[in-house]
Coordinates of N, CA and C in Angstrom, one line a residue:
X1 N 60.8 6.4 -26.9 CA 59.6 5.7 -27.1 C 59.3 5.6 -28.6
X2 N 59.0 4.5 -29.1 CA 58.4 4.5 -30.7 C 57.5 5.0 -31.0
X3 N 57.0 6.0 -32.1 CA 56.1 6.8 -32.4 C 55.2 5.5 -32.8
X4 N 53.8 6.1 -33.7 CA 53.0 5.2 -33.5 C 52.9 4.0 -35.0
X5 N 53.6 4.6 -36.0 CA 53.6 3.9 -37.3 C 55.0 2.7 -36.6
X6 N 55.8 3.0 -35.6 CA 56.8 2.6 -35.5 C 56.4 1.2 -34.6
X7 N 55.2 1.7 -34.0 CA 54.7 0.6 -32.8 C 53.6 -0.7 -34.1
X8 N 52.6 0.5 -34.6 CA 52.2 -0.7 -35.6 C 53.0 -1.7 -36.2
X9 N 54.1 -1.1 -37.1 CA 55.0 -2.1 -37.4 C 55.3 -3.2 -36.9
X10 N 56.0 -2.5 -35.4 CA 56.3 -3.3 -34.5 C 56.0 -4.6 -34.4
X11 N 54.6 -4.3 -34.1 CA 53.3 -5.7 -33.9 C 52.7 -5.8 -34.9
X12 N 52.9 -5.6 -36.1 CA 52.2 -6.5 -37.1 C 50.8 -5.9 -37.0
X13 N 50.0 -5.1 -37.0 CA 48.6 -4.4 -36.5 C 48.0 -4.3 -37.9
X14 N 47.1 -4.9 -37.8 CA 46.1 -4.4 -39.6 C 45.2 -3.6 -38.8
X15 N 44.4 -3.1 -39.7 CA 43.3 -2.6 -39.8 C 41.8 -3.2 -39.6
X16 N 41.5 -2.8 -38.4 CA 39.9 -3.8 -38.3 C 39.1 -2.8 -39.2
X17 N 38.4 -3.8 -39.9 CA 38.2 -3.2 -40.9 C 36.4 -2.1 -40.5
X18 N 35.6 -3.2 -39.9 CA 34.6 -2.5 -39.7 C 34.3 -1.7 -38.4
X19 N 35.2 -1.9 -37.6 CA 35.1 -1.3 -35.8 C 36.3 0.0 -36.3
X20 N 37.2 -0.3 -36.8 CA 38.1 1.2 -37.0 C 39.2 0.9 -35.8
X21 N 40.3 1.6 -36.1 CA 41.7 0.9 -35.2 C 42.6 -0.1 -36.0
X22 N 43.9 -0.4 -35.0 CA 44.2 -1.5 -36.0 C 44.4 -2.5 -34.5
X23 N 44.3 -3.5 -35.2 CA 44.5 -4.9 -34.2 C 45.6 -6.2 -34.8
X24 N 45.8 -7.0 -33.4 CA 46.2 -8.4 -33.7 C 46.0 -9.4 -33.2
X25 N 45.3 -10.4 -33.9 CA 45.0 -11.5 -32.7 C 46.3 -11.9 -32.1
X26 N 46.2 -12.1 -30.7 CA 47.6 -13.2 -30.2 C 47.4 -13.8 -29.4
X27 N 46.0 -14.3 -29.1 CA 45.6 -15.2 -28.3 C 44.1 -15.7 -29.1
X28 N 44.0 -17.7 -29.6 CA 42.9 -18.3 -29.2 C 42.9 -18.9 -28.5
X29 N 42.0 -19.6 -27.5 CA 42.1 -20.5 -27.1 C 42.0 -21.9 -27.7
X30 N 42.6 -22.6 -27.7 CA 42.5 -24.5 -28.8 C 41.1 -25.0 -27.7
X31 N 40.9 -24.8 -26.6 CA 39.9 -25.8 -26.1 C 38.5 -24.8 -26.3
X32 N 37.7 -25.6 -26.6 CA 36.7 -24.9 -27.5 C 35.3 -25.5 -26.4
X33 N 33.9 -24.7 -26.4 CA 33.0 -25.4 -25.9 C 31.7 -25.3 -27.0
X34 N 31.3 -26.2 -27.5 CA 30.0 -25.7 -28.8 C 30.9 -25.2 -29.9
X35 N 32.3 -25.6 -30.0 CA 32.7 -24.8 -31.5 C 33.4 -23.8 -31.1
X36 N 32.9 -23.0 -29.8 CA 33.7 -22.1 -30.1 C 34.7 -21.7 -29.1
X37 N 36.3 -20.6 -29.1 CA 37.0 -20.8 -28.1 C 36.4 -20.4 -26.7
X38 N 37.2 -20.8 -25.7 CA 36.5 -20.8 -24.4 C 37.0 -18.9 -23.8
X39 N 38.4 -18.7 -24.7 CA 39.2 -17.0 -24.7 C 40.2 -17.2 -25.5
X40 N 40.5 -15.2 -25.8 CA 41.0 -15.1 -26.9 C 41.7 -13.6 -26.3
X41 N 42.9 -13.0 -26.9 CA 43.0 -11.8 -26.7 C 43.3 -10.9 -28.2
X42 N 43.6 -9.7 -27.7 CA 44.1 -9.0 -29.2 C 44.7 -7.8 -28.7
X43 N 45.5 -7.1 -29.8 CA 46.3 -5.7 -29.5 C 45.2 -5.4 -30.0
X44 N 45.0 -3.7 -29.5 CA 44.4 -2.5 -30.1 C 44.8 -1.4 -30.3
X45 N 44.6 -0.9 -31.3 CA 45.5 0.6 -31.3 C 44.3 1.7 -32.0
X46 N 44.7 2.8 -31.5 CA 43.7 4.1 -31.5 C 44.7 5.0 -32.2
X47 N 44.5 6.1 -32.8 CA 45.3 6.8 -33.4 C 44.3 8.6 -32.6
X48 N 44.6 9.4 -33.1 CA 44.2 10.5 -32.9 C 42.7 11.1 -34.0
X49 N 42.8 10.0 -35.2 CA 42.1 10.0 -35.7 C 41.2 8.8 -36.4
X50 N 41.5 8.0 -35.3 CA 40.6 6.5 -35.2 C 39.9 6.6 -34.1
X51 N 39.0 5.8 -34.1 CA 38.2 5.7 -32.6 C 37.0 3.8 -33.0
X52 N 36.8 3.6 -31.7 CA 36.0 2.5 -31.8 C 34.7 2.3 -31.9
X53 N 34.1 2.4 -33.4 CA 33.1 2.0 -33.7 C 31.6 1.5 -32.4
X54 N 30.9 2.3 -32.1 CA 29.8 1.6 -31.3 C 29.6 -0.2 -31.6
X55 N 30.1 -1.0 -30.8 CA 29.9 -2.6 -31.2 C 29.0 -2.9 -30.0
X56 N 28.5 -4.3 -30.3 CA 27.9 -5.2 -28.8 C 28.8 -6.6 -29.1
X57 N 29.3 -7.0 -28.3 CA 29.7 -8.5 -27.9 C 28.7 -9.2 -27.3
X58 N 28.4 -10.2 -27.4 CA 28.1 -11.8 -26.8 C 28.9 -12.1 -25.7
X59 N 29.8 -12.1 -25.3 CA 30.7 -12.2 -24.1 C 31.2 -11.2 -23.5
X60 N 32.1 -11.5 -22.8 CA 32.7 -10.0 -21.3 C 33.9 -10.2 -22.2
X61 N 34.1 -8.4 -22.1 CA 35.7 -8.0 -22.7 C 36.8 -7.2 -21.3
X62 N 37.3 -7.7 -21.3 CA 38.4 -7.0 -20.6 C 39.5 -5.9 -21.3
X63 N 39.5 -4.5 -21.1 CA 40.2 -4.2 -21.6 C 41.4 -3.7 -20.7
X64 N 42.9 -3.6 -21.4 CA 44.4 -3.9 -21.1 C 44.7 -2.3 -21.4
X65 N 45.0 -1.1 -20.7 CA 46.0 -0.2 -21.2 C 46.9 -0.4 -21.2
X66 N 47.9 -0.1 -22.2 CA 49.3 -0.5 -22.1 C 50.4 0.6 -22.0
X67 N 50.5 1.7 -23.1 CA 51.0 2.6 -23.3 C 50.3 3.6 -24.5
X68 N 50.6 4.9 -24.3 CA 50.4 6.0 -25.2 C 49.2 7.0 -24.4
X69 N 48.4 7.7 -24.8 CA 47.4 8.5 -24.4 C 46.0 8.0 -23.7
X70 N 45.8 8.7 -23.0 CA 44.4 8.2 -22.3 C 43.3 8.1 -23.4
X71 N 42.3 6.9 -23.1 CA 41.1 6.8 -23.9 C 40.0 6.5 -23.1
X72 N 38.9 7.0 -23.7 CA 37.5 7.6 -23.3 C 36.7 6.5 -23.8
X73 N 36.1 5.4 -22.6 CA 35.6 4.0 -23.5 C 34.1 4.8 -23.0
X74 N 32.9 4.3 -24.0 CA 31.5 4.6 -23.7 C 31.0 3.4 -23.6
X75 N 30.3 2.7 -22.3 CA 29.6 2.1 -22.4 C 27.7 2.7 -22.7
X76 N 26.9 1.7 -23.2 CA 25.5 2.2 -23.1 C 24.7 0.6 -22.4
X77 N 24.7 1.1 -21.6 CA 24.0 -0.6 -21.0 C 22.3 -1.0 -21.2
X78 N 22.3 -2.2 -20.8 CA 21.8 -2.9 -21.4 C 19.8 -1.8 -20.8
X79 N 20.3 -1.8 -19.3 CA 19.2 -1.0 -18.6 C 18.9 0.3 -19.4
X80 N 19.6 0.6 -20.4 CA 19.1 2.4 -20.4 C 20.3 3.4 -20.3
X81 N 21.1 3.2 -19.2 CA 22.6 4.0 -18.9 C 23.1 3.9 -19.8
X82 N 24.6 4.6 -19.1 CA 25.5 5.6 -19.7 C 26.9 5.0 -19.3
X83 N 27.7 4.7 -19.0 CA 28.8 4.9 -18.5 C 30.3 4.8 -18.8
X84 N 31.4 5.9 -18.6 CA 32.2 6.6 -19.4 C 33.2 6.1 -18.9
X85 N 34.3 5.8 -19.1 CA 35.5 5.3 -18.2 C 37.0 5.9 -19.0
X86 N 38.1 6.2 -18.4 CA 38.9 6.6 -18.9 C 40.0 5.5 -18.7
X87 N 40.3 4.8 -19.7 CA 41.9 3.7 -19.7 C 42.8 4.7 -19.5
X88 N 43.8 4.3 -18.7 CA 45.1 4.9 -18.6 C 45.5 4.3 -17.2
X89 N 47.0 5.3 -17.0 CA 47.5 5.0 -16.1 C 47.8 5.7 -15.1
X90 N 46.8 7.4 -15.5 CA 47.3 8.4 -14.2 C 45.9 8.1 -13.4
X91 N 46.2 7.4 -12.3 CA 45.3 6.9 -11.1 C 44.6 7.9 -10.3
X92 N 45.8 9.1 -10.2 CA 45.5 10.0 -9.3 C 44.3 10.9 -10.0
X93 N 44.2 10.7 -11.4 CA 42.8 11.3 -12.2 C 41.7 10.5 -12.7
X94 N 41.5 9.2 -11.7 CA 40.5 8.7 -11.7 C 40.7 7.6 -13.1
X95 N 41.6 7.6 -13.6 CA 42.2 6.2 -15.0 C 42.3 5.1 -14.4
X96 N 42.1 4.2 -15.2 CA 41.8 3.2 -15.0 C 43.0 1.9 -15.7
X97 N 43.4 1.6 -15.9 CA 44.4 0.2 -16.6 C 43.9 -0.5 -17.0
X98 N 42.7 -1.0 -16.3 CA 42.1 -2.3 -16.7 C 40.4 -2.1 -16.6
X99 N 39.7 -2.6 -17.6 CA 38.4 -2.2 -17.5 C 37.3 -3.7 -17.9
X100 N 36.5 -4.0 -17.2 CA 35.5 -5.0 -17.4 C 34.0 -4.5 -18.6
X101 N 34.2 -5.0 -20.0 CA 32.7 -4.5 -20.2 C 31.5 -6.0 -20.4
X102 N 31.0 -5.9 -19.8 CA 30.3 -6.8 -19.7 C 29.7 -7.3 -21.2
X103 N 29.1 -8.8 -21.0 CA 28.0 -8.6 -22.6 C 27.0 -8.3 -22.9
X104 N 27.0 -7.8 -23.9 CA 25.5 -7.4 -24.3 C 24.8 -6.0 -24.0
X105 N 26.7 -5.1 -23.8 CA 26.7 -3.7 -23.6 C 27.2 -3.1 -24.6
X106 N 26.8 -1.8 -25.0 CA 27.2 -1.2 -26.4 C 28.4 -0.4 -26.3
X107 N 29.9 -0.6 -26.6 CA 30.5 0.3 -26.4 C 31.4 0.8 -27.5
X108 N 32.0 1.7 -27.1 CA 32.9 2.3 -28.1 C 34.3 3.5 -27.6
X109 N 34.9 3.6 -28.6 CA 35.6 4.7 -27.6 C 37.1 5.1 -28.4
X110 N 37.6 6.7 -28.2 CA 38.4 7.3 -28.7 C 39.2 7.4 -27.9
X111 N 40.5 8.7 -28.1 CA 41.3 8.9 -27.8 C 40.7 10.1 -27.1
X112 N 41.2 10.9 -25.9 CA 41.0 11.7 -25.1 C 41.5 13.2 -26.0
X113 N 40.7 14.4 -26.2 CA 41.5 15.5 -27.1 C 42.8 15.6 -26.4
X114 N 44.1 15.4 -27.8 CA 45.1 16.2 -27.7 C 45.9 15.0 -27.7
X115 N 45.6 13.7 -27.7 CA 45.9 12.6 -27.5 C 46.6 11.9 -28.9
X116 N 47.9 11.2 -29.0 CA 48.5 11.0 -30.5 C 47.4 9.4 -30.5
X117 N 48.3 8.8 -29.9 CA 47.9 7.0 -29.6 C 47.6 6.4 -28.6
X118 N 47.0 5.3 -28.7 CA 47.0 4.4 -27.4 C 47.4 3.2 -28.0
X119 N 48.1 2.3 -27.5 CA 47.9 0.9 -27.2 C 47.3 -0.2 -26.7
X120 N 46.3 -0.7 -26.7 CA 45.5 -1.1 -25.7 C 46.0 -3.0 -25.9
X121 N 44.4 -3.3 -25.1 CA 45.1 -5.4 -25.5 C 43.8 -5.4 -24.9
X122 N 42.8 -6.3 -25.5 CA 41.2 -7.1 -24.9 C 41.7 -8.2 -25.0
X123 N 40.9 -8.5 -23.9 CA 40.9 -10.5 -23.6 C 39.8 -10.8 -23.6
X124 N 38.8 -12.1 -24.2 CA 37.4 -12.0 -24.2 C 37.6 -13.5 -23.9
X125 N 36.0 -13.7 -22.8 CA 35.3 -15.1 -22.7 C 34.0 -15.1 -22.6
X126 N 33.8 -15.8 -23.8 CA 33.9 -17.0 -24.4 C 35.1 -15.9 -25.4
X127 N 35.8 -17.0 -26.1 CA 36.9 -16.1 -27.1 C 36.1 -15.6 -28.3
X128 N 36.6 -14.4 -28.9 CA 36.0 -13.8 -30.1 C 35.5 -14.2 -31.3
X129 N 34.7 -14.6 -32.1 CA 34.2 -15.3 -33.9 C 33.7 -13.9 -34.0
X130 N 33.5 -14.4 -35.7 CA 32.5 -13.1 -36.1 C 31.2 -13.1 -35.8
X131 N 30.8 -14.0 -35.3 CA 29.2 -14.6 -35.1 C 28.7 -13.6 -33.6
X132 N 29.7 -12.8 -32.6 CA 29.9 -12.4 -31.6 C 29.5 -10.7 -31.9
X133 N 29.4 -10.6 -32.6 CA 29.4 -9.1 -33.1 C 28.6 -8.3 -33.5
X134 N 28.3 -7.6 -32.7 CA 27.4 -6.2 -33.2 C 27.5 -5.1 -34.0
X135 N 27.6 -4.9 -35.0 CA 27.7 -3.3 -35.4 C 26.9 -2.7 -35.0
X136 N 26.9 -1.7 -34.4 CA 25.8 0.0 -34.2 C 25.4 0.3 -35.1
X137 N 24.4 0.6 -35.4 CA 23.9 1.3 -36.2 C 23.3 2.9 -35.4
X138 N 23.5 3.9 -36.3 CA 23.4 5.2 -35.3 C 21.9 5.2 -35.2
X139 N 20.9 5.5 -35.9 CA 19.8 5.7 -36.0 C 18.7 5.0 -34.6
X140 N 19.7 3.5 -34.7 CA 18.9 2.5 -33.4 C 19.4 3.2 -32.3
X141 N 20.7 3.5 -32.5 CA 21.3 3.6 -31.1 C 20.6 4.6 -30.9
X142 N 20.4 6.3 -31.4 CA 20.0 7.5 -31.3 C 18.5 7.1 -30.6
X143 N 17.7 6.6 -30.9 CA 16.2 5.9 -30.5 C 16.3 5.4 -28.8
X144 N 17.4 4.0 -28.9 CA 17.0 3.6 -27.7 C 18.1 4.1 -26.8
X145 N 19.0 5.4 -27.0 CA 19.8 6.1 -25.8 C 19.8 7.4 -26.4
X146 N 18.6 7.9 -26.3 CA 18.7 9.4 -26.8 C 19.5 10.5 -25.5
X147 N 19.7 10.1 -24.4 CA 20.1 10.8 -23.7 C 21.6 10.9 -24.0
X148 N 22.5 9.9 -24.6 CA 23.9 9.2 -25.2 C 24.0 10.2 -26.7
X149 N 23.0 11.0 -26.9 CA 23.1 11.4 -28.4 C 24.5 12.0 -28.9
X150 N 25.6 12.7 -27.9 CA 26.6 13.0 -28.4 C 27.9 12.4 -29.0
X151 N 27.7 11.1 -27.5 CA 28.2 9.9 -27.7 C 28.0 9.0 -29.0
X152 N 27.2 9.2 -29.8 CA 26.7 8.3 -30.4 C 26.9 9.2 -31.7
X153 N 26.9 10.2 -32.0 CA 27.5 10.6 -33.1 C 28.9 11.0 -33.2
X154 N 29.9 10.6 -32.0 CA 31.1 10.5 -32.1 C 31.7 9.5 -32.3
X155 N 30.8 8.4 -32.0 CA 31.4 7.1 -32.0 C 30.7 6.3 -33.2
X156 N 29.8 6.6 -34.0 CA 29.4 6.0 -35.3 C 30.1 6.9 -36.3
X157 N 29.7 5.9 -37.8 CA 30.0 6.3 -38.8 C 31.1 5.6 -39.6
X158 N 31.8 5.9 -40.5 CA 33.0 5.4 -41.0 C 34.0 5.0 -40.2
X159 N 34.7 3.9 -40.1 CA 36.0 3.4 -40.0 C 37.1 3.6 -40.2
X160 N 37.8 4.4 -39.3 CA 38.9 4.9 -39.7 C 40.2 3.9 -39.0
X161 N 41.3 3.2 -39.7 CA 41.9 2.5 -39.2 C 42.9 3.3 -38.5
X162 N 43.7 4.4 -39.1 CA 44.6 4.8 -38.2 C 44.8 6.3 -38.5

């Protein structure tokens, strides 16, 4: 198996700059509705010392486990909840492969402890712009999901690409 600078390579992965990880687009959609694509996908990669920025999207994201370590996605919904999911591929521990986050949900998410990398892949509709995007801020999020407090100061802060 390729270690993880070996897999970036691989795929060409930059650094998202303000979510943390590195990505690649490899999917727009060309048919567009109002301007913008109708879907879009991208690689994701987590490192052991990256993790995903608290974001909100505009649209539903699908996310794709592919290979490497299990990861720990946090949703905070739109009602007030909480909900935690683990990507991967051991079934028999409740992982998941494929995950639905809806829009207008706050999520984020690392690598599980002890974990090198993951691989992931989102597919989003409507497809992704920057006009789609949320940054977290910790202070709002800590206010309106104080019960998420741990969550929320693991998943804010600096961007760490890999």
């Amino acid at each position: 198996m390729l270690n993880a600078e070996e897999i970036v390579k691989s795929l060409n992965l930059e650094p998202l700059e303000q979510e943390g990880g590195m990505y690649r687009v490899t999917y727009t959609c060309e048919k567009t509705v109002d301007g913008e694509p109708i879907g879009g996908a991208i690689y994701y990669f987590l490192t052991e010392r990256s993790f995903s920025h608290f974001h909100k999207l505009t649209g539903d994201e699908v996310y794709h486990f592919y290979l490497g370590d299990p990861v720990e996605l946090v949703e905070l919904l739109p009602d007030g909840k909480q909900r935690v999911i683990q990507l991967g591929t051991d079934l028999e521990k409740g992982q998941t492969p494929q995950h639905l986050v809806r829009a207008g949900s706050w999520q984020g998410s690392h690598l599980l402890p002890g974990g090198k990398f993951a691989l992931l892949g989102t597919t989003m509709s409507p497809g992704f712009t920057p006009g789609c995007y949320e940054h977290g801020v910790k202070e709002r999020l800590m206010r309106e999901y104080p019960a998420a407090k741990v969550w929320i100061e693991r998943l804010t802060g600096e961007a760490v690409a890999f």
